[in-house]
Short mmCIF file of C-alpha atoms in Angstrom, two decimals:
data_model
loop_
_atom_site.label_atom_id
_atom_site.label_comp_id
_atom_site.label_asym_id
_atom_site.label_seq_id
_atom_site.Cartn_x
_atom_site.Cartn_y
_atom_site.Cartn_z
CA MET A 1 91.33 -22.49 82.51
CA SER A 2 90.22 -20.36 85.48
CA SER A 3 92.44 -17.40 85.86
CA ASN A 4 91.76 -13.91 84.70
CA ARG A 5 93.02 -10.34 85.11
CA GLY A 6 91.42 -7.07 84.33
CA VAL A 7 91.90 -3.24 84.64
CA ALA A 8 89.68 -1.74 87.43
CA TYR A 9 88.63 1.69 88.15
CA ILE A 10 89.52 2.25 92.04
CA GLU A 11 88.94 6.02 92.43
CA PRO A 12 89.44 9.32 90.69
CA GLY A 13 92.67 9.23 88.87
CA VAL A 14 93.52 5.56 89.87
CA VAL A 15 93.06 2.23 88.18
CA GLU A 16 94.86 -0.96 88.88
CA VAL A 17 95.25 -4.36 87.41
CA GLN A 18 93.31 -7.05 89.42
CA ASP A 19 92.71 -10.74 89.64
CA ILE A 20 89.18 -11.21 88.47
CA ASP A 21 86.75 -13.91 87.81
CA TYR A 22 87.00 -16.09 84.74
CA PRO A 23 83.70 -15.40 82.90
CA THR A 24 80.85 -18.09 82.82
CA PHE A 25 77.75 -18.21 80.97
CA GLU A 26 75.81 -16.36 83.80
CA LEU A 27 76.00 -12.74 84.85
CA ARG A 28 77.19 -12.50 88.45
CA ASP A 29 77.02 -9.81 91.10
CA GLY A 30 79.74 -7.36 91.08
CA PRO A 31 80.70 -3.54 90.84
CA GLY A 32 78.13 -1.89 88.76
CA VAL A 33 76.07 -4.94 87.88
CA ASN A 34 72.59 -4.15 87.83
CA PRO A 35 70.64 -6.29 90.58
CA ALA A 36 68.01 -7.16 87.96
CA ASN A 37 70.77 -8.61 85.82
CA VAL A 38 72.33 -10.92 88.57
CA GLY A 39 71.92 -14.47 87.84
CA ARG A 40 70.94 -13.78 84.08
CA LYS A 41 71.93 -16.86 81.97
CA VAL A 42 73.91 -16.43 78.79
CA PRO A 43 73.58 -19.72 76.85
CA HIS A 44 73.77 -17.59 73.66
CA GLY A 45 77.18 -16.08 74.79
CA ALA A 46 80.83 -16.74 73.78
CA ILE A 47 83.88 -16.47 76.03
CA LEU A 48 86.80 -14.58 74.19
CA LYS A 49 90.48 -14.76 74.72
CA VAL A 50 91.11 -10.88 74.38
CA VAL A 51 93.64 -10.03 71.44
CA THR A 52 93.17 -6.20 71.87
CA SER A 53 91.29 -3.86 74.13
CA ASN A 54 91.67 -0.23 73.67
CA ILE A 55 91.59 2.60 76.16
CA CYS A 56 88.86 5.03 75.15
CA GLY A 57 88.23 8.72 76.05
CA SER A 58 84.86 7.62 77.44
CA ASP A 59 86.81 5.42 79.85
CA GLN A 60 88.66 8.63 80.99
CA HIS A 61 85.64 10.35 81.94
CA MET A 62 84.86 7.65 84.45
CA VAL A 63 88.63 7.48 85.68
CA ARG A 64 88.44 11.17 86.24
CA GLY A 65 85.63 10.72 88.50
CA ARG A 66 83.17 12.52 86.23
CA THR A 67 80.55 9.88 86.44
CA THR A 68 78.93 7.72 89.07
CA ALA A 69 81.05 4.74 88.36
CA PRO A 70 81.59 2.36 91.48
CA PRO A 71 85.04 1.41 92.82
CA ASN A 72 86.44 -1.99 91.26
CA LEU A 73 84.47 -1.62 88.07
CA ILE A 74 86.29 -3.58 85.25
CA LEU A 75 86.73 -1.26 82.36
CA GLY A 76 86.99 -1.70 78.74
CA HIS A 77 84.42 -1.74 75.96
CA GLU A 78 86.73 -1.87 72.72
CA ILE A 79 87.24 -5.56 72.36
CA THR A 80 88.74 -7.73 69.59
CA GLY A 81 89.19 -11.44 70.53
CA GLU A 82 89.47 -15.04 69.72
CA ILE A 83 86.59 -17.50 70.66
CA VAL A 84 87.57 -20.04 73.19
CA GLU A 85 84.24 -21.21 74.26
CA THR A 86 80.68 -21.06 73.15
CA GLY A 87 77.38 -21.43 74.94
CA PRO A 88 75.01 -24.24 73.94
CA ASP A 89 72.73 -21.87 71.85
CA VAL A 90 75.44 -20.53 69.59
CA GLU A 91 75.13 -21.83 66.09
CA PHE A 92 77.17 -19.67 63.69
CA HIS A 93 80.54 -18.86 65.50
CA SER A 94 83.24 -21.45 66.55
CA VAL A 95 86.14 -21.85 68.76
CA GLY A 96 89.07 -20.28 67.17
CA ASP A 97 87.20 -17.50 65.24
CA LEU A 98 88.80 -14.05 65.58
CA VAL A 99 86.12 -11.41 65.92
CA SER A 100 85.45 -7.79 66.51
CA VAL A 101 82.97 -6.94 69.50
CA PRO A 102 80.67 -3.97 68.94
CA PHE A 103 80.79 -1.75 72.06
CA ASN A 104 77.05 -1.72 72.07
CA ILE A 105 75.52 -4.79 73.68
CA SER A 106 72.45 -5.75 71.84
CA CYS A 107 69.95 -8.75 71.55
CA GLY A 108 68.96 -8.70 68.06
CA ARG A 109 65.48 -9.40 68.95
CA CYS A 110 63.87 -6.12 70.08
CA LYS A 111 62.21 -3.39 68.00
CA ASN A 112 65.20 -1.09 68.03
CA CYS A 113 67.63 -3.90 67.10
CA LYS A 114 65.58 -4.89 64.14
CA GLU A 115 65.58 -1.26 63.01
CA ARG A 116 69.46 -1.27 63.31
CA LYS A 117 69.38 0.98 66.38
CA THR A 118 71.72 -1.39 68.37
CA GLY A 119 72.89 1.58 70.60
CA ILE A 120 69.52 1.62 72.28
CA CYS A 121 68.58 -2.09 72.53
CA LEU A 122 65.78 -2.56 74.84
CA ASN A 123 66.52 -6.04 76.49
CA VAL A 124 70.10 -5.82 77.73
CA ASN A 125 69.94 -3.15 80.48
CA PRO A 126 67.09 -3.18 82.79
CA ASP A 127 67.40 0.53 83.77
CA ARG A 128 67.28 2.17 80.32
CA PRO A 129 67.87 1.37 76.56
CA GLY A 130 71.31 0.64 75.63
CA SER A 131 74.25 -1.25 77.16
CA ALA A 132 78.10 -1.40 77.01
CA TYR A 133 80.86 -3.54 78.37
CA GLY A 134 82.50 -2.11 81.45
CA TYR A 135 80.73 1.17 81.70
CA VAL A 136 78.54 2.84 84.36
CA ASP A 137 74.92 2.51 84.27
CA MET A 138 75.08 0.33 81.41
CA GLY A 139 73.71 -2.93 82.87
CA GLY A 140 76.95 -4.26 84.52
CA TRP A 141 78.50 -6.38 81.74
CA VAL A 142 81.99 -7.00 82.78
CA GLY A 143 84.53 -5.02 80.73
CA GLY A 144 87.14 -6.33 78.23
CA GLN A 145 90.34 -4.65 79.37
CA SER A 146 91.16 -8.13 80.69
CA GLU A 147 92.50 -11.42 79.40
CA TYR A 148 89.14 -13.08 79.05
CA VAL A 149 85.52 -11.78 78.67
CA LEU A 150 82.11 -12.82 77.95
CA VAL A 151 80.10 -11.57 74.85
CA PRO A 152 76.21 -12.35 75.17
CA TYR A 153 74.20 -12.93 71.84
CA ALA A 154 77.28 -13.98 70.14
CA ASP A 155 75.70 -14.99 66.77
CA TRP A 156 74.15 -11.44 66.61
CA ASN A 157 77.11 -9.31 68.14
CA LEU A 158 80.17 -10.72 66.85
CA LEU A 159 81.82 -9.83 63.53
CA ARG A 160 84.11 -12.61 62.29
CA PHE A 161 87.17 -11.53 60.30
CA PRO A 162 87.34 -13.67 57.08
CA ASP A 163 90.78 -14.61 57.14
CA LYS A 164 92.53 -14.86 60.46
CA ASP A 165 96.11 -14.30 59.31
CA GLN A 166 95.28 -11.46 57.22
CA ALA A 167 93.38 -9.92 60.26
CA MET A 168 96.35 -10.28 62.56
CA GLU A 169 98.48 -8.61 60.04
CA LYS A 170 96.11 -5.57 60.13
CA ILE A 171 95.06 -6.11 63.86
CA LEU A 172 95.90 -2.51 64.97
CA ASP A 173 93.62 -1.24 62.31
CA LEU A 174 90.76 -3.80 62.98
CA THR A 175 90.69 -3.21 66.66
CA MET A 176 89.37 0.24 66.01
CA LEU A 177 86.15 -1.44 64.58
CA SER A 178 84.81 -2.07 68.23
CA ASP A 179 84.04 1.52 68.72
CA ILE A 180 86.05 4.79 67.65
CA PHE A 181 86.23 4.07 63.86
CA PRO A 182 82.49 3.45 63.60
CA THR A 183 81.76 6.18 66.20
CA GLY A 184 83.86 8.76 64.37
CA TYR A 185 82.33 7.53 60.96
CA HIS A 186 78.85 7.76 62.41
CA GLY A 187 79.56 11.38 63.35
CA ALA A 188 80.58 12.11 59.82
CA VAL A 189 77.73 10.37 58.31
CA THR A 190 75.01 11.94 60.46
CA ALA A 191 76.71 15.36 59.83
CA GLY A 192 75.95 14.78 56.06
CA VAL A 193 79.57 14.58 54.94
CA GLY A 194 79.68 13.55 51.37
CA VAL A 195 81.91 14.19 48.09
CA GLY A 196 83.23 17.67 48.15
CA SER A 197 81.86 18.65 51.55
CA THR A 198 83.64 21.06 53.94
CA VAL A 199 83.64 19.63 57.46
CA TYR A 200 84.77 20.99 60.90
CA ILE A 201 85.57 18.42 63.65
CA ALA A 202 85.77 19.56 67.04
CA GLY A 203 88.43 17.47 69.07
CA ALA A 204 91.50 15.90 68.00
CA GLY A 205 91.47 13.07 70.38
CA PRO A 206 91.03 9.41 68.78
CA VAL A 207 87.37 9.89 68.04
CA GLY A 208 87.94 13.14 66.36
CA LEU A 209 90.78 11.76 64.40
CA ALA A 210 88.62 8.66 63.39
CA ALA A 211 85.81 11.04 62.45
CA ALA A 212 88.49 12.98 60.22
CA ALA A 213 89.55 9.67 58.63
CA GLY A 214 85.87 8.72 58.12
CA ALA A 215 85.10 12.00 56.41
CA GLN A 216 88.07 11.56 54.06
CA LEU A 217 86.73 8.23 53.24
CA LEU A 218 83.45 9.70 52.50
CA GLY A 219 84.83 12.18 49.98
CA ALA A 220 85.16 15.46 51.96
CA ALA A 221 87.05 18.13 50.09
CA VAL A 222 88.26 19.80 53.32
CA VAL A 223 88.52 18.24 56.68
CA ILE A 224 89.31 20.85 59.58
CA VAL A 225 90.04 19.50 63.02
CA GLY A 226 90.05 21.88 65.92
CA ASP A 227 91.64 21.31 69.35
CA LEU A 228 93.76 22.97 72.09
CA ASN A 229 96.34 20.24 72.10
CA LYS A 230 99.16 21.10 69.68
CA ASP A 231 100.42 17.42 69.60
CA ARG A 232 97.05 16.12 68.69
CA LEU A 233 96.72 18.90 65.96
CA ALA A 234 99.94 17.70 64.46
CA GLN A 235 98.62 14.26 64.39
CA ALA A 236 95.49 15.49 62.47
CA ARG A 237 97.88 17.06 59.96
CA SER A 238 99.85 14.04 59.51
CA PHE A 239 97.02 12.47 57.42
CA GLY A 240 95.98 15.58 55.41
CA CYS A 241 93.60 17.52 57.65
CA GLU A 242 93.76 21.16 58.08
CA THR A 243 93.76 22.25 61.70
CA VAL A 244 92.33 25.12 64.16
CA ASP A 245 93.85 25.97 67.37
CA VAL A 246 91.00 27.12 69.53
CA SER A 247 93.30 28.31 72.17
CA LEU A 248 93.62 31.27 69.85
CA GLY A 249 90.00 32.21 69.83
CA ASP A 250 86.75 30.95 68.23
CA PRO A 251 87.28 28.86 65.24
CA LYS A 252 85.26 31.00 62.77
CA ASP A 253 88.12 33.36 61.96
CA GLN A 254 90.56 30.55 61.24
CA ILE A 255 88.19 28.72 59.22
CA GLU A 256 87.58 31.80 57.05
CA GLN A 257 91.41 32.04 56.56
CA LEU A 258 91.30 28.32 55.31
CA LEU A 259 88.12 28.44 53.24
CA GLY A 260 87.49 32.07 52.45
CA VAL A 261 84.21 31.84 54.31
CA PRO A 262 83.63 31.63 58.08
CA GLU A 263 81.50 28.52 57.83
CA VAL A 264 81.44 24.81 56.96
CA ASP A 265 78.83 22.56 55.22
CA CYS A 266 78.89 20.21 58.23
CA ALA A 267 80.37 19.52 61.68
CA VAL A 268 81.13 16.84 64.37
CA ASP A 269 81.39 17.35 68.13
CA ALA A 270 83.93 14.61 69.23
CA VAL A 271 84.56 16.44 72.56
CA GLY A 272 81.47 16.08 74.65
CA PHE A 273 80.58 17.19 78.17
CA GLU A 274 84.09 18.10 79.29
CA ALA A 275 84.56 20.86 76.62
CA ARG A 276 86.42 23.85 77.50
CA GLY A 277 86.12 27.51 76.46
CA HIS A 278 87.90 29.04 73.38
CA GLY A 279 90.51 31.74 73.51
CA HIS A 280 91.49 32.96 76.67
CA GLY A 281 88.81 30.89 78.42
CA SER A 282 90.39 27.77 77.06
CA SER A 283 91.41 26.64 80.53
CA THR A 284 87.91 26.93 81.98
CA GLU A 285 85.32 24.16 81.50
CA ALA A 286 82.36 25.33 79.60
CA PRO A 287 80.40 22.18 78.62
CA ALA A 288 78.14 23.91 75.96
CA THR A 289 80.90 25.60 74.11
CA VAL A 290 81.49 23.22 71.48
CA LEU A 291 77.80 22.52 70.70
CA ASN A 292 77.18 26.31 70.37
CA SER A 293 80.19 27.08 68.34
CA LEU A 294 79.18 24.40 65.95
CA MET A 295 75.89 25.78 65.58
CA ASP A 296 77.33 29.23 64.64
CA ILE A 297 79.78 27.87 62.09
CA THR A 298 77.83 25.39 60.20
CA ALA A 299 75.88 26.61 57.12
CA ALA A 300 72.24 27.03 57.27
CA GLY A 301 70.49 23.72 56.39
CA GLY A 302 73.48 21.69 57.50
CA ALA A 303 73.78 19.11 60.29
CA LEU A 304 75.72 18.31 63.43
CA GLY A 305 77.00 14.79 64.15
CA ILE A 306 77.51 14.53 68.02
CA PRO A 307 79.42 11.40 69.10
CA GLY A 308 80.83 13.21 71.97
CA LEU A 309 79.77 11.70 75.17
CA TYR A 310 77.04 13.68 77.28
CA VAL A 311 75.95 12.34 80.58
CA THR A 312 72.98 12.59 82.96
CA GLY A 313 75.15 12.55 85.97
CA ASP A 314 78.42 14.42 86.36
CA PRO A 315 79.71 14.84 89.98
CA GLY A 316 82.36 17.33 88.68
CA GLY A 317 80.19 19.58 86.59
CA VAL A 318 80.81 23.22 86.72
CA ASP A 319 77.32 23.98 88.22
CA GLU A 320 74.22 22.27 89.46
CA ALA A 321 72.67 22.23 85.85
CA ALA A 322 75.77 20.65 84.22
CA GLN A 323 75.84 18.01 87.04
CA LYS A 324 72.60 16.84 85.67
CA GLY A 325 73.69 17.20 81.95
CA SER A 326 71.59 20.26 81.59
CA LEU A 327 73.57 22.70 79.37
CA SER A 328 72.76 26.29 78.00
CA LEU A 329 72.35 25.63 74.39
CA ASP A 330 71.81 28.38 71.75
CA LEU A 331 68.89 26.46 70.28
CA GLY A 332 67.41 29.41 68.74
CA THR A 333 70.38 29.59 66.33
CA GLY A 334 70.05 26.00 65.42
CA TRP A 335 66.34 26.45 64.85
CA ALA A 336 66.85 29.50 62.85
CA LYS A 337 69.41 27.88 60.54
CA SER A 338 67.32 24.73 60.23
CA LEU A 339 70.22 22.61 61.66
CA ALA A 340 69.92 18.77 62.09
CA PHE A 341 71.27 17.14 65.10
CA THR A 342 72.05 13.47 65.76
CA THR A 343 73.27 12.42 69.49
CA GLY A 344 73.63 9.24 71.22
CA GLN A 345 75.62 5.92 71.05
CA CYS A 346 76.82 4.89 67.56
CA PRO A 347 75.00 1.80 66.28
CA VAL A 348 78.34 0.08 65.56
CA MET A 349 76.76 -2.89 63.65
CA LYS A 350 75.44 -0.37 61.14
CA TYR A 351 79.14 0.30 59.85
CA ASN A 352 81.59 -2.19 61.06
CA ARG A 353 81.36 -4.74 58.37
CA GLU A 354 81.77 -2.05 55.51
CA LEU A 355 84.58 -0.38 57.54
CA MET A 356 86.27 -3.82 57.88
CA MET A 357 86.42 -4.28 53.97
CA ALA A 358 87.81 -0.77 53.79
CA ILE A 359 90.53 -1.86 56.17
CA LEU A 360 91.13 -5.13 54.72
CA HIS A 361 91.42 -3.65 51.16
CA ASP A 362 93.64 -0.95 52.02
CA LYS A 363 91.29 1.98 51.67
CA VAL A 364 91.96 3.49 54.90
CA GLN A 365 94.88 3.36 57.57
CA ILE A 366 92.87 4.12 60.90
CA ALA A 367 95.62 2.81 63.03
CA LYS A 368 98.01 5.40 61.59
CA ALA A 369 95.67 8.16 61.85
CA VAL A 370 95.05 7.77 65.48
CA ASN A 371 98.64 6.70 66.40
CA ALA A 372 97.68 3.17 67.79
CA THR A 373 100.22 2.28 70.36
CA PRO A 374 100.31 -1.28 71.63
CA ILE A 375 100.77 -1.78 75.49
CA SER A 376 100.67 -4.71 77.91
CA LEU A 377 97.95 -5.17 80.52
CA ASP A 378 100.28 -4.27 83.22
CA GLN A 379 101.17 -0.95 81.42
CA ALA A 380 97.56 0.06 81.40
CA PRO A 381 97.57 2.24 84.72
CA GLU A 382 100.62 4.46 83.40
CA SER A 383 98.96 4.66 79.91
CA TYR A 384 95.76 5.95 81.47
CA ARG A 385 97.65 8.76 83.05
CA GLU A 386 99.60 9.40 79.84
CA PHE A 387 96.37 9.64 77.87
CA ASP A 388 94.84 12.00 80.41
CA SER A 389 97.83 14.03 79.97
CA GLY A 390 96.87 14.66 76.28
CA VAL A 391 99.38 12.53 74.43
CA ALA A 392 98.51 12.10 70.77
CA ARG A 393 98.10 8.31 71.07
CA LYS A 394 95.48 5.57 71.01
CA TYR A 395 96.51 2.89 73.51
CA VAL A 396 95.77 -0.68 72.51
CA ILE A 397 96.00 -3.20 75.35
CA ASP A 398 97.55 -6.48 74.32
CA PRO A 399 97.00 -8.80 77.20
CA HIS A 400 98.49 -11.96 75.81
CA GLY A 401 101.37 -10.56 73.78
CA MET A 402 99.74 -11.40 70.42
CA VAL A 403 100.19 -7.99 68.71
CA GLY A 404 103.72 -7.58 70.27
CA ALA A 405 104.75 -10.93 68.93
CA ARG A 406 103.29 -10.10 65.50
CA ALA A 407 105.22 -6.93 65.30
CA SER A 408 108.62 -8.43 66.62
#
């Protein structure tokens, strides 16, 4: 088997499906591949037939031209697949296994991996800690919005589903384990959500909705989701969240109407660096708005989970500082209120197994919460455009028709 196709970033606003190389157990040169990784042998890897690969809001940052992603970069870091070939060093996985792939690529051997900090592995990206499939400046590992993909360190990285038939019945839920469900859950955990908490989540995109579902799973008493998009706010209400329309102004007044006080115990930033102002300024990009707002509305001694993406290079930033990822934060407020902050990639492997068990035993319906919508590989370009317009959907690419066949 030698053919393969994948979704490639071409230029701002444009992606296309291309014929691409079938993966081998060696990292080859290509768009975005770090020169130091070219020729890297991967005997510890597995080649997967991709069952699902989701379109992520982080992908949209690249597709909008808000990063330094090169043309023809193959996208996709949210991958679920079936093993079709293993390298000679793979011991514990077999051809035919159905597996979830954490979006973090990690080696399992370095100091950070051994401390469960798999989002900042020291060995997979020559430029800096941390790596991911199909993402700018992340080492050049080819993305999984494709028919077939290579996964390195397979014994370490892959999460096998215990029953293949059961997993396929719940595949639209289980596909969320590669990124957005653990990422949203991580935001809630690091914000300190627990039984009886009141929590505000900024952003009703898929990660924000996943954070809301995660907060409910953790026992929050009230989960409030804020956004500008009325359809996405309606999606949040569909599974029991309260909502705040930030186009009407600062969320503090609306939170007080809901809770009787203008603050919450903890908060999650699921928006990131393309944040917009609140109220009449909601059409203007203001990248520090969400972080400063969350510091204002979080009670003293609380915490902020920040799974929203912030970058060090943004060609479309509103000013020179923002183009370097330097934002004007009201850190004095955060200091005065003794607020804790947690940023960075979610270490998916810290959470994916327990969240898998919650899905398999019907403790959470994450696909319903994020409105998972299967599409074919050829529908990906149009779905990117629709997602960018703000539709309340999480697009799930089904390159081999395995999800559609199951649903029919």
